[in-house]
mmCIF file of C-alpha atoms and ligand atoms in Angstrom:
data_model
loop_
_atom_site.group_PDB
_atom_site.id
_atom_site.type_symbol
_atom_site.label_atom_id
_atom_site.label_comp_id
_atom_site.label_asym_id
_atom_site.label_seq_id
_atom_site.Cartn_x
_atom_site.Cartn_y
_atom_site.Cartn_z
ATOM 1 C CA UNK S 1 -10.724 13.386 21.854
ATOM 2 C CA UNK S 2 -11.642 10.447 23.717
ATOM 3 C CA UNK S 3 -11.480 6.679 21.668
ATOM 4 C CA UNK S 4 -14.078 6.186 20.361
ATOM 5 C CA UNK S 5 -15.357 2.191 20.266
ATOM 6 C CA UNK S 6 -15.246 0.529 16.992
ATOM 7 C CA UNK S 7 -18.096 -1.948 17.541
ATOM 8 C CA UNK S 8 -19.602 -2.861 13.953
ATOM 9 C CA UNK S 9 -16.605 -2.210 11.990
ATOM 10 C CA UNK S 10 -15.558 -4.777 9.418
ATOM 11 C CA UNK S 11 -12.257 -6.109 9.706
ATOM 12 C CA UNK S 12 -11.175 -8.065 7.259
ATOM 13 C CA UNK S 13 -8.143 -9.833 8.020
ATOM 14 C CA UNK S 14 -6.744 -13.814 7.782
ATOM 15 C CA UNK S 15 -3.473 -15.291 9.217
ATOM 16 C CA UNK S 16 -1.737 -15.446 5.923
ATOM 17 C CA UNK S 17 -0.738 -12.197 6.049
ATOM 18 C CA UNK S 18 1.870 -12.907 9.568
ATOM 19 C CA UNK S 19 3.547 -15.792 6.982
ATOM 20 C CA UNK S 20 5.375 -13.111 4.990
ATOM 21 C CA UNK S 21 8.869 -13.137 6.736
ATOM 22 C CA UNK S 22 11.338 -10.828 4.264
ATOM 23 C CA UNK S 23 13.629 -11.630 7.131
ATOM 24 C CA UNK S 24 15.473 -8.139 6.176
ATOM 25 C CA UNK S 25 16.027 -5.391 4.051
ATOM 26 C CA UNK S 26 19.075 -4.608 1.951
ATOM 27 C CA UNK S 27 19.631 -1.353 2.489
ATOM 28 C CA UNK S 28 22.896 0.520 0.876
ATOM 29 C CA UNK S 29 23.803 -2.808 0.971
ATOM 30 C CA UNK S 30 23.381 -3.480 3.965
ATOM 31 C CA UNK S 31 21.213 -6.623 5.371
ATOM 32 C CA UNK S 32 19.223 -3.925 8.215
ATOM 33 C CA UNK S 33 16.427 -6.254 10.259
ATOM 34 C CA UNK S 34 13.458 -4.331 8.564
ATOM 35 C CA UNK S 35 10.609 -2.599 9.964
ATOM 36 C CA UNK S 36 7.589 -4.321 7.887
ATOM 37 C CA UNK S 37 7.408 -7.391 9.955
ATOM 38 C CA UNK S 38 4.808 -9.685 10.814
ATOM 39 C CA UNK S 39 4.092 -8.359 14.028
ATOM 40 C CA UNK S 40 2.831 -5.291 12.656
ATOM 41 C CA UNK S 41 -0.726 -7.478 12.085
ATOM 42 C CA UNK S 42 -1.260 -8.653 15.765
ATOM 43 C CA UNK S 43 -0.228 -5.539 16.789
ATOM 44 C CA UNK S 44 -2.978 -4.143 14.689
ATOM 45 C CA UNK S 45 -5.471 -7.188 15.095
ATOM 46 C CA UNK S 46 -5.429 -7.046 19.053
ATOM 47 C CA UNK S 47 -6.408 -3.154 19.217
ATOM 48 C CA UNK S 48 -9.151 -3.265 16.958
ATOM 49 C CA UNK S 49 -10.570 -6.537 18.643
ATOM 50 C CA UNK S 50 -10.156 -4.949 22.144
ATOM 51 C CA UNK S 51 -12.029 -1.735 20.680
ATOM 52 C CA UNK S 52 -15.224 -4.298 19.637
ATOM 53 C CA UNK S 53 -14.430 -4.014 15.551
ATOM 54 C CA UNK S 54 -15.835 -8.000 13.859
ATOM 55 C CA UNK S 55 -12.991 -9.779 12.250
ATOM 56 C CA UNK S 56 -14.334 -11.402 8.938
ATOM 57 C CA UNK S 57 -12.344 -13.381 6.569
ATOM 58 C CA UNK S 58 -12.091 -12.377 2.588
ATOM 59 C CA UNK S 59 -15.167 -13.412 0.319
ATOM 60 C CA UNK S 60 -14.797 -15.979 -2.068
ATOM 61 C CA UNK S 61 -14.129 -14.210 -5.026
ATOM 62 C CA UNK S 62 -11.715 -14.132 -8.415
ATOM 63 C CA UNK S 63 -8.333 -12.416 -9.365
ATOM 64 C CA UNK S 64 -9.525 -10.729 -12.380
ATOM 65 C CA UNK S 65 -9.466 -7.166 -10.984
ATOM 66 C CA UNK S 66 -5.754 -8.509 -10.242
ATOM 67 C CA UNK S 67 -5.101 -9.318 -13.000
ATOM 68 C CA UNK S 68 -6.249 -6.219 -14.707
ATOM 69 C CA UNK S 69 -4.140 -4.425 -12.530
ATOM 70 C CA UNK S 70 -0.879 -5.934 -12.712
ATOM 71 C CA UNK S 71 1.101 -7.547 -16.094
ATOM 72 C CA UNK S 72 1.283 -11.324 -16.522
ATOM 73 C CA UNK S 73 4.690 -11.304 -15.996
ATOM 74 C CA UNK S 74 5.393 -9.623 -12.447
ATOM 75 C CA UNK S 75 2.017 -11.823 -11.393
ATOM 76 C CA UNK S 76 4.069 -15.198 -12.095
ATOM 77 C CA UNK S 77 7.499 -14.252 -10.930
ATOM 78 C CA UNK S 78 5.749 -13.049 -7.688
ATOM 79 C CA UNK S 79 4.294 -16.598 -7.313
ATOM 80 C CA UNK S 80 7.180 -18.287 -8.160
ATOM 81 C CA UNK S 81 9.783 -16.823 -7.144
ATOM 82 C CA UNK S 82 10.519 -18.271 -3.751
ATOM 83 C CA UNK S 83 10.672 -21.533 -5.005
ATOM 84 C CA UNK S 84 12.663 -21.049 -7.799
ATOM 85 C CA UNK S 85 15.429 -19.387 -5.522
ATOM 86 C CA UNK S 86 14.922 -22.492 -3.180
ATOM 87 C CA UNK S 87 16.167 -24.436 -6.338
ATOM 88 C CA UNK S 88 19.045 -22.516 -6.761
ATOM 89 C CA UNK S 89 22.232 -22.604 -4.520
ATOM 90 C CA UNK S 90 21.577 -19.347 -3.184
ATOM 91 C CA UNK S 91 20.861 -20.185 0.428
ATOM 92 C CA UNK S 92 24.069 -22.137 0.667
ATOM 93 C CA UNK S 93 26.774 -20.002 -2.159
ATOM 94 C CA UNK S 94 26.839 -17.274 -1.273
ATOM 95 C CA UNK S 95 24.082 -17.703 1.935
ATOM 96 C CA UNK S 96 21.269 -15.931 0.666
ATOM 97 C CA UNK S 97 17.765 -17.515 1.518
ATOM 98 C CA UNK S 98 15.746 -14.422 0.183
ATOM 99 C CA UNK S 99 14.601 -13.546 -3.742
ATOM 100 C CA UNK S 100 17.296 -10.077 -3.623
ATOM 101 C CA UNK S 101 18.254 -8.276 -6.867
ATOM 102 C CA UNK S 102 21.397 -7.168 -7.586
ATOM 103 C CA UNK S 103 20.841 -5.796 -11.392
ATOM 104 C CA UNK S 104 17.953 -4.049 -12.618
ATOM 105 C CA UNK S 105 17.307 -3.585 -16.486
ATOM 106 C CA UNK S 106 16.339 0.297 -16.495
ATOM 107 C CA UNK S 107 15.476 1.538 -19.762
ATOM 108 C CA UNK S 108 18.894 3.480 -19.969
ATOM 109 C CA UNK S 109 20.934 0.089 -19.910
ATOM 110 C CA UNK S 110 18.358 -1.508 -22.276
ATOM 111 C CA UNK S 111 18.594 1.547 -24.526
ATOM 112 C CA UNK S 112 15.680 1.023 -26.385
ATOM 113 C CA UNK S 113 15.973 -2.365 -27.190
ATOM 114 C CA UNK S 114 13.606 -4.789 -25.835
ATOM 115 C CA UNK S 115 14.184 -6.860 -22.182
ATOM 116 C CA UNK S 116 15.413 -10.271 -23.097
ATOM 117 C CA UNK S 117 13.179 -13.348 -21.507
ATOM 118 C CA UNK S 118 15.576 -14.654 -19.256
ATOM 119 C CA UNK S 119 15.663 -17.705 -16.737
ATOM 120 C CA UNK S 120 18.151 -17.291 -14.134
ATOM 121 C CA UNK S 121 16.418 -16.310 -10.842
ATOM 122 C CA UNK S 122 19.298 -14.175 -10.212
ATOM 123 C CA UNK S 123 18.847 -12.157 -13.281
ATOM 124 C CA UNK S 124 15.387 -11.984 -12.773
ATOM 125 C CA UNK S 125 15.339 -10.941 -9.422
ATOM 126 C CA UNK S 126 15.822 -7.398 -11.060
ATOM 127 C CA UNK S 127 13.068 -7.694 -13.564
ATOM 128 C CA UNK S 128 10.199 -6.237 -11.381
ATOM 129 C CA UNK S 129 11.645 -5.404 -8.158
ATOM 130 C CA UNK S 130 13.191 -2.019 -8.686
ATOM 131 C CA UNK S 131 15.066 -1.533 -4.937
ATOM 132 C CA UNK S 132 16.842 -4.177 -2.874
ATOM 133 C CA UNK S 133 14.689 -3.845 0.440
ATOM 134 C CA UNK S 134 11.768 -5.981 -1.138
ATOM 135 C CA UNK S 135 12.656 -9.532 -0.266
ATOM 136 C CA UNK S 136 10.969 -12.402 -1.489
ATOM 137 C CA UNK S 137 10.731 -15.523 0.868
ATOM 138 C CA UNK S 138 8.552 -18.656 1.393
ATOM 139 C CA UNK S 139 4.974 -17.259 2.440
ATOM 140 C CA UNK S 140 5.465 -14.150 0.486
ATOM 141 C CA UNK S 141 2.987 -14.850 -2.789
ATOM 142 C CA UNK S 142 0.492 -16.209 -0.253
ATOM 143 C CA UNK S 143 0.355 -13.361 1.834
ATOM 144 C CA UNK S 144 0.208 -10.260 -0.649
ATOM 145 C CA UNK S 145 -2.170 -12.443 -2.595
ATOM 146 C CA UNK S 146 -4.517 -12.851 0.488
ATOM 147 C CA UNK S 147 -3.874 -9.407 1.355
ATOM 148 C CA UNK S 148 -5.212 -8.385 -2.031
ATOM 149 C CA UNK S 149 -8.185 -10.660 -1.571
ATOM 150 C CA UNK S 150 -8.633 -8.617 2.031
ATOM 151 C CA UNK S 151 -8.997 -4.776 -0.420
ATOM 152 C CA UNK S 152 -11.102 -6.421 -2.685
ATOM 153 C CA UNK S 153 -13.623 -8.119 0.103
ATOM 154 C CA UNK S 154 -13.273 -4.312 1.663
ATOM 155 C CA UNK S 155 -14.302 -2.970 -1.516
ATOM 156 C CA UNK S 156 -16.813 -5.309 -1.419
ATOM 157 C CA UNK S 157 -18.713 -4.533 1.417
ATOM 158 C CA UNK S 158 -18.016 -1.039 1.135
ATOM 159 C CA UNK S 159 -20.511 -1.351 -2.135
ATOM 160 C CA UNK S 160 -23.339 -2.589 0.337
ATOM 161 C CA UNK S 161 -22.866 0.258 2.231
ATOM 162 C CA UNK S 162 -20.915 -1.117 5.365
ATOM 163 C CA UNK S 163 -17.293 0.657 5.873
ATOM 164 C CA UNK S 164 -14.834 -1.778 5.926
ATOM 165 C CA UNK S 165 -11.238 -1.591 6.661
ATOM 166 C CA UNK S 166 -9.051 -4.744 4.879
ATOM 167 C CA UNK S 167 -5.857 -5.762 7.091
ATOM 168 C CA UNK S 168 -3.702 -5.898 4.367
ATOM 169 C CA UNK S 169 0.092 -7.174 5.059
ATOM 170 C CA UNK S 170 2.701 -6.757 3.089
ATOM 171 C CA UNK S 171 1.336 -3.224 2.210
ATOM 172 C CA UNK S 172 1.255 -2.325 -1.225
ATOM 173 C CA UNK S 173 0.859 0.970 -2.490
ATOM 174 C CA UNK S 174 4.505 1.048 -3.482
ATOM 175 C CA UNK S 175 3.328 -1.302 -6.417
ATOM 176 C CA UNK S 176 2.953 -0.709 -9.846
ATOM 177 C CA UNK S 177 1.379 -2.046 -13.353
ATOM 178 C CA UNK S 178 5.176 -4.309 -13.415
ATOM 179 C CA UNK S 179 6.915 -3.505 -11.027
ATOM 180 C CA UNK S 180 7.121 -3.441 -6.829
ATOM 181 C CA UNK S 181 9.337 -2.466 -4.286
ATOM 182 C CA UNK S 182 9.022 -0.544 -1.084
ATOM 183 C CA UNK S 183 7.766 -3.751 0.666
ATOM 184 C CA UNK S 184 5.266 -3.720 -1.250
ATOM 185 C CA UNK S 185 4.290 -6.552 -3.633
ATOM 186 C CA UNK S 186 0.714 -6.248 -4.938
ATOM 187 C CA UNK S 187 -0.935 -3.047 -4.852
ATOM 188 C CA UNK S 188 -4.395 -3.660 -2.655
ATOM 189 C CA UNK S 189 -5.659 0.126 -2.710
ATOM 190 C CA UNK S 190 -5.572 -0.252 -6.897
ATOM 191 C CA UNK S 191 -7.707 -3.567 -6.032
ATOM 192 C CA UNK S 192 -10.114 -2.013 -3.522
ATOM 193 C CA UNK S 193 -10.806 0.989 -6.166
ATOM 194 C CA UNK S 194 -11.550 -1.050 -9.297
ATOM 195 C CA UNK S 195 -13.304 -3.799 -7.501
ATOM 196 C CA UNK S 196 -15.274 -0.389 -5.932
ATOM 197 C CA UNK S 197 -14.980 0.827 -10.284
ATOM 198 C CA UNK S 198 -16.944 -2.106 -11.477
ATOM 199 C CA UNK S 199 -19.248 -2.851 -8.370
ATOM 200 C CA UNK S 200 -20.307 1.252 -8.303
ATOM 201 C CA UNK S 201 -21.424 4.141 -10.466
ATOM 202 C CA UNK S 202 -19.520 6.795 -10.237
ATOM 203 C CA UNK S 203 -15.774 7.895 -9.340
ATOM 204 C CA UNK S 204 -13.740 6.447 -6.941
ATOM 205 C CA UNK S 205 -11.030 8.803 -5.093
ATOM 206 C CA UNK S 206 -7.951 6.746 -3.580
ATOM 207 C CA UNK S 207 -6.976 8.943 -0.674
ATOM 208 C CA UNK S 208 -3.035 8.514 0.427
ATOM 209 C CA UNK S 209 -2.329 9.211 3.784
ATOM 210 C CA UNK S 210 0.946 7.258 4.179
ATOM 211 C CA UNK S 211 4.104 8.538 4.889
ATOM 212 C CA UNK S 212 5.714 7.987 1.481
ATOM 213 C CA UNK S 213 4.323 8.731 -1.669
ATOM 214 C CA UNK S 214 2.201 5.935 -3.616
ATOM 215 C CA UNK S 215 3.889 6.072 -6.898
ATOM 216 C CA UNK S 216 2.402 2.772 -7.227
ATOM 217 C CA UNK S 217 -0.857 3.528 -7.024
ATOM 218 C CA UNK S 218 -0.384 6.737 -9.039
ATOM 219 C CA UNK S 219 1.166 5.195 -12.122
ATOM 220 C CA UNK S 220 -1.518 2.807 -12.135
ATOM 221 C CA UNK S 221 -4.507 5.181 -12.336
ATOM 222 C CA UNK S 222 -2.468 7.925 -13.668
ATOM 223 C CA UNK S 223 -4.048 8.282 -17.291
ATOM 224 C CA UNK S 224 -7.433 7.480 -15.865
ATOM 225 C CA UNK S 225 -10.417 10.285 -15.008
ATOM 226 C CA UNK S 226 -12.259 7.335 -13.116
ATOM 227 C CA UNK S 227 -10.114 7.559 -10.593
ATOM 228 C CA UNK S 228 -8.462 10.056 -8.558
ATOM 229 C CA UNK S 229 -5.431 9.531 -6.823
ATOM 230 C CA UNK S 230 -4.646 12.089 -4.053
ATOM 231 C CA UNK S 231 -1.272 11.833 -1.497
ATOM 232 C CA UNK S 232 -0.068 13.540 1.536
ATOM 233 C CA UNK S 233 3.306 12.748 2.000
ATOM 234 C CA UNK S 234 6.787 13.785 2.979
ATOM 235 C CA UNK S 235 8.594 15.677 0.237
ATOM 236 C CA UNK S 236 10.495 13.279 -1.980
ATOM 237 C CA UNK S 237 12.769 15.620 -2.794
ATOM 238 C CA UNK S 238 13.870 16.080 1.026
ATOM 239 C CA UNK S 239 15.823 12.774 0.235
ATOM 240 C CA UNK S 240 12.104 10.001 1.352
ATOM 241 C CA UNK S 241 11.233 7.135 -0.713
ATOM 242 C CA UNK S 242 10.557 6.729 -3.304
ATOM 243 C CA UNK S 243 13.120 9.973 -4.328
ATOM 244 C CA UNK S 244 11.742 10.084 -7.825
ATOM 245 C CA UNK S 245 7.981 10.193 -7.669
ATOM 246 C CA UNK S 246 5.421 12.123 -5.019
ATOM 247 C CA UNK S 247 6.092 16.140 -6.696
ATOM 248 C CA UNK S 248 3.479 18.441 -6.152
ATOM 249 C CA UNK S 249 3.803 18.867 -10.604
ATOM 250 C CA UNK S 250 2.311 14.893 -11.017
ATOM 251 C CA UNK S 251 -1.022 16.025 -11.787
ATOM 252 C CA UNK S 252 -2.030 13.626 -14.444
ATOM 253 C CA UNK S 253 -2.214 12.774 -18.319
ATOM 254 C CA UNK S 254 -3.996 12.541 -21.108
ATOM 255 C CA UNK S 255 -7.713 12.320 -19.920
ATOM 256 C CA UNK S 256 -6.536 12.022 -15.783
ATOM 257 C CA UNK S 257 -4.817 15.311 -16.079
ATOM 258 C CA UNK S 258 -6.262 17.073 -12.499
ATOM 259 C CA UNK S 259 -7.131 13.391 -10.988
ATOM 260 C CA UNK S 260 -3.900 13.000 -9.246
ATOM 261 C CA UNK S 261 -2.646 15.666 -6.915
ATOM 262 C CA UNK S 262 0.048 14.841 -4.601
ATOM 263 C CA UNK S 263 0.556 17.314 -1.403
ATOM 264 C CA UNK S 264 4.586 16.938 -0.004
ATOM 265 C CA UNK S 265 5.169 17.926 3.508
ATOM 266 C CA UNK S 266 8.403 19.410 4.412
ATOM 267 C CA UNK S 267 10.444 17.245 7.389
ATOM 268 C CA UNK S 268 8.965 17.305 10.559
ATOM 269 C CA UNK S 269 5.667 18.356 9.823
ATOM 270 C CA UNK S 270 2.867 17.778 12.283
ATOM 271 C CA UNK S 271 -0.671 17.737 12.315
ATOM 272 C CA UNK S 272 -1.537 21.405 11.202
ATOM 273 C CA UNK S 273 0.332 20.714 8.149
ATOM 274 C CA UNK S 274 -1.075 17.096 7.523
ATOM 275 C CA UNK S 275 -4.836 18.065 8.199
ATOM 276 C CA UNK S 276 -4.200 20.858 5.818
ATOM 277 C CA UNK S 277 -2.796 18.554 3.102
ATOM 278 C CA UNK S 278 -5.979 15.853 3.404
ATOM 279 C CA UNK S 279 -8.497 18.710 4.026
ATOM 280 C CA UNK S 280 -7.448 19.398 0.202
ATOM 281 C CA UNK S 281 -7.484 16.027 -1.095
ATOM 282 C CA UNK S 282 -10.913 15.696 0.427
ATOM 283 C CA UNK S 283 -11.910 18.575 -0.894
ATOM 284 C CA UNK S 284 -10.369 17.667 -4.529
ATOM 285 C CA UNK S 285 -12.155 14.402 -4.631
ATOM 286 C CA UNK S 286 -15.698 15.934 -3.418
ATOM 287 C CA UNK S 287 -15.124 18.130 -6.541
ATOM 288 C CA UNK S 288 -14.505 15.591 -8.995
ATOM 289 C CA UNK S 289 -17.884 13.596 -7.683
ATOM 290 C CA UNK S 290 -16.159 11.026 -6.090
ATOM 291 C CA UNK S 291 -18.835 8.346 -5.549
ATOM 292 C CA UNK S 292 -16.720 5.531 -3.408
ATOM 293 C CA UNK S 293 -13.835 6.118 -1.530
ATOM 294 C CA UNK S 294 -10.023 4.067 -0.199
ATOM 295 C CA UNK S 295 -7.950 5.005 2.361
ATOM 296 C CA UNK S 296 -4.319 4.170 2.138
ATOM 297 C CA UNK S 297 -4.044 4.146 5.236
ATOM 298 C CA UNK S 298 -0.387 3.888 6.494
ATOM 299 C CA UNK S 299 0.059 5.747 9.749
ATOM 300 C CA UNK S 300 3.768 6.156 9.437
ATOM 301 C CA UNK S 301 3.675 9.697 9.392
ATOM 302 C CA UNK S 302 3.213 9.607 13.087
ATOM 303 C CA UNK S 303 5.885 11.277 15.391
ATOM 304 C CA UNK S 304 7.171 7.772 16.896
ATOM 305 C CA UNK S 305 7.487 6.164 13.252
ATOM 306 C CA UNK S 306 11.376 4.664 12.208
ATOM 307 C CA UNK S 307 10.837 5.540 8.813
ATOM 308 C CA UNK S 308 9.380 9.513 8.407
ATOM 309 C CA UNK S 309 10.393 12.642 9.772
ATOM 310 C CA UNK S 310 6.326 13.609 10.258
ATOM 311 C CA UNK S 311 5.485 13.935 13.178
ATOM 312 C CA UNK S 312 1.862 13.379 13.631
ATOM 313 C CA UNK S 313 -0.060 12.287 16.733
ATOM 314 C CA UNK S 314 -2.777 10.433 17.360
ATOM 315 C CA UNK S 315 -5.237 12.577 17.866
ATOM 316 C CA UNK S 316 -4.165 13.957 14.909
ATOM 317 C CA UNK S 317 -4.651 10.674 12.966
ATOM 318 C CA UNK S 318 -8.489 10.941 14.490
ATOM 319 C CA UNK S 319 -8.942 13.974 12.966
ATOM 320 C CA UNK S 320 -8.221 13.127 9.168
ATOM 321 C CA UNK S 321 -10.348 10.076 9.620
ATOM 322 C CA UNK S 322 -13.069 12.592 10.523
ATOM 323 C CA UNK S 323 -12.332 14.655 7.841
ATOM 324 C CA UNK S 324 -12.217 11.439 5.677
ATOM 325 C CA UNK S 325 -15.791 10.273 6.553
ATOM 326 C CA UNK S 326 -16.762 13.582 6.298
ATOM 327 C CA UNK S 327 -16.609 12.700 2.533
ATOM 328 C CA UNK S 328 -19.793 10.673 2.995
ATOM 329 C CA UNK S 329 -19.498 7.775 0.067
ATOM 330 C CA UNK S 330 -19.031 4.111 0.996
ATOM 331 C CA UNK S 331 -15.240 3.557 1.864
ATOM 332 C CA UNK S 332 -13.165 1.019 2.200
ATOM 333 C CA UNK S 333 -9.824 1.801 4.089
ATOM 334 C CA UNK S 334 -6.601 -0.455 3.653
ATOM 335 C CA UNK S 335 -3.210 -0.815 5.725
ATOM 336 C CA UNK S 336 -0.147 0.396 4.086
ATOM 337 C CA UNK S 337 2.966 0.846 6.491
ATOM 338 C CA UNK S 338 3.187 2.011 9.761
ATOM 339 C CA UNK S 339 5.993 0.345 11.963
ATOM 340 C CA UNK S 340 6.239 1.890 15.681
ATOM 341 C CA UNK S 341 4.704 -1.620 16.829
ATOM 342 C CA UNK S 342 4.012 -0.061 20.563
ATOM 343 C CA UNK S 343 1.589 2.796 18.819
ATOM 344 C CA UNK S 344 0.585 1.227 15.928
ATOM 345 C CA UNK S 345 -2.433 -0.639 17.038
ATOM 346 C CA UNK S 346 -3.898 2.609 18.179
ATOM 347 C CA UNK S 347 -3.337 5.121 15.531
ATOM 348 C CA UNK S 348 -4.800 3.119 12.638
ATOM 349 C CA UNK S 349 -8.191 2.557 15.720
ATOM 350 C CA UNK S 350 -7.766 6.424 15.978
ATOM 351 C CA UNK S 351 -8.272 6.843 12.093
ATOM 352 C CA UNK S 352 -11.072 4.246 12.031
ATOM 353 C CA UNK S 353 -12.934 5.398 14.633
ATOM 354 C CA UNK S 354 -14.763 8.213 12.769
ATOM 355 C CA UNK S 355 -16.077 4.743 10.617
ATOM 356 C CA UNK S 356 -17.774 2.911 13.018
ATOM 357 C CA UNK S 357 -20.636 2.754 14.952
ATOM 358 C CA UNK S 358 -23.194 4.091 12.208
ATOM 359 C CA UNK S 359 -25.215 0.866 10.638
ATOM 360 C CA UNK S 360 -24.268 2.492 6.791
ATOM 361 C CA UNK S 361 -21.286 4.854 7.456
ATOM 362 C CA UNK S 362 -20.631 6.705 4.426
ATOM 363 C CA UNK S 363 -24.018 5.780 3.373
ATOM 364 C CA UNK S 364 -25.292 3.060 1.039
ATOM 365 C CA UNK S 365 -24.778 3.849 -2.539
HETATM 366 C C1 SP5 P 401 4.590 0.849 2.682
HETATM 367 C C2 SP5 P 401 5.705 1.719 3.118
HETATM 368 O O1 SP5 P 401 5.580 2.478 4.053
HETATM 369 N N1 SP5 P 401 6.828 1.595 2.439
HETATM 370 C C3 SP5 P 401 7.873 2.507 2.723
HETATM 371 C C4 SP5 P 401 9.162 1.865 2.604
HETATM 372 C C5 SP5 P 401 10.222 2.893 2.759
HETATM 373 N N2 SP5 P 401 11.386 2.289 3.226
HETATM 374 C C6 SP5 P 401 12.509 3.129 3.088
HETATM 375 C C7 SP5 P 401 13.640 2.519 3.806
HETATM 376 C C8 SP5 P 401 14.808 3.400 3.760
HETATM 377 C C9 SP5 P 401 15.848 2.984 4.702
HETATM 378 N N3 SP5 P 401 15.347 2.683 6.016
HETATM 379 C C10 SP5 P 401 16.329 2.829 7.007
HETATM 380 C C11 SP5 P 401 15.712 2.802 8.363
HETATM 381 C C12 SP5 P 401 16.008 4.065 9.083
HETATM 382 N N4 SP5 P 401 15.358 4.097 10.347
HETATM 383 ZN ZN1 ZN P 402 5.022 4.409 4.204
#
């Protein structure tokens, strides 16, 4: 399949999302350089621009589908954090400049009783961040809060009946009611649907297409039967974040029991396998009347990607957006991870490409 141009696409991007630096990721303990770095955006940026998509910046607009989203609490240790570890003597005893956890108050240590309001930013370091590869630095709140302001402006225009696809960096799917991790902070594709919820009639479907489960995403609609949640993914249980969450058996509660459905892949599946997985979630969220639709659109499950075993190629990645937009409601599609910076720029144009072009793709409402 030849690339197709993206001229008329809506990109919504702004430079605060380059001034998250983690600087690393603890993992096993280990400080390892990371993979979700700033470069990802430019890398990203420079494809689509080169392809003819319009760069916008986000719409003026409120936090208040934020705010619904995620509790009080996470919202104001995310903003504060950095600068309340700049306070400490962290950077200097025992030399660490980022926010990094080192205990984590899981309901079997509380045992029931409830988590004590505490003050030391080393103590709460472990309150919402539930892995040690999340760092918190400087420009951190500013990005994923401008990154959430990118979903919800996607969203947005997705409404009035233009496709739209929100740069969002950090990512954010990984991110829950209170709590984040994963590198991800806020969770955008939970903004971009209820922003889509309360703009929109019907159903929205968030569509997963990430390398790693969403358990983010899915605990925060998980109850619901407004939205569905559907993943493709590689198996959790192979030993792939996030290990606990992303079974085939998470199929929803209480009233959103059959609006989540989560599709694992075994290790080194390719694009047979992966078409097959979001052929069903498309086909899952056509049945359940989904009127509005968001991409998570990480496009780490490619073959060249650090951090999956998938091994998916580009054309592939062209094919599920065509199966995607085959779905036919306004969409709005936003970046999760995705971290081979030589490919990355053209596998997320690959999936868009199916978007553009058309004055009203996926149609006005
Ligand atoms: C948004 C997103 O894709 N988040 C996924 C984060 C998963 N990170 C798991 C990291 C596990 C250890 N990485 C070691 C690098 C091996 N190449
Ligand atoms: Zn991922």
């Amino acid at each position: 399949m030849p690339d197709l141009p993206l001229n008329g696409l809506a990109v919504v991007t702004d430079p605060a999302t380059e001034r998250h630096r983690p600087g690393a990721e603890v993992w096993v303990g280990v400080r390892t350089p990371g993979t979700e770095v700033p470069e990802r955006v430019a890398a990203i940026r420079d494809t689509l621009v080169a392809r003819g998509a319009d760069l916008l910046p986000p719409s003026d607009g409120d936090d208040s589908v934020l705010r619904s989203l995620h509790s009080p609490g996470l919202l104001a240790w995310l903003e504060t954090a950095a600068d309340r570890w700049a306070a400490g003597t962290y950077a200097e005893d025992p030399g660490q400049d980022r926010v990094v956890p080192y205990v984590f108050p899981t309901e079997g240590m509380l045992g029931g009783l409830p988590v004590r309001e505490v003050a030391a930013p080393h103590a709460l370091a472990g309150r919402y961040c539930y892995d040690t590869m999340t760092l918190v630095g400087p420009g951190t709140w500013e990005a994923a809060h401008r990154s959430a302001a990118l979903a919800r402006t996607a969203a947005e225009l997705a409404a009035g009946g233009r496709a739209a696809y929100a740069l969002c960096r950090p990512p954010g799917h990984h991110a829950a009611r209170e709590a984040f991790g994963g590198s991800c902070y806020l969770n955008n594709a939970a903004v971009a649907a209820e922003t889509m919820r309360r703009l929109g009639g019907g159903p929205v479907a968030v569509l997963d297409v990430d390398a790693h489960h969403g358990n983010g995403t899915q605990a925060l609609f998980y109850d619901r039967d407004d939205v569905f949640y559907g993943s493709v993914h590689v198996d959790p249980g192979a030993g792939w974040f996030p290990h606990y969450l992303g079974f085939a058996d998470e199929t929803g509660r209480g009233a959103g029991r059959g609006w989540n459905l989560n599709v694992p892949l075994p290790e080194g599946a390719g694009d047979d396998a992966f078409l097959g997985a979001v052929d069903q979630l498309v086909a899952r969220a056509r049945r359940l009347g989904a009127q509005g639709l968001v991409v998570s659109l990480g496009v780490d499950a490619a073959a060249d990607d650090p951090e999956s075993p998938l091994r998916v190629t580009e054309p592939g990645y062209a094919a599920a957006g065509a199966l995607l937009r085959a779905l036919d409601v306004p969409t709005a599609l936003v970046q999760e991870g995705g971290y081979h910076l030589p490919t990355l720029g053209p596998l997320v144009a690959a999936t868009l490409g199916p978007f553009a072009g058309a004055v009203s793709p996926g149609g006005a409402r």
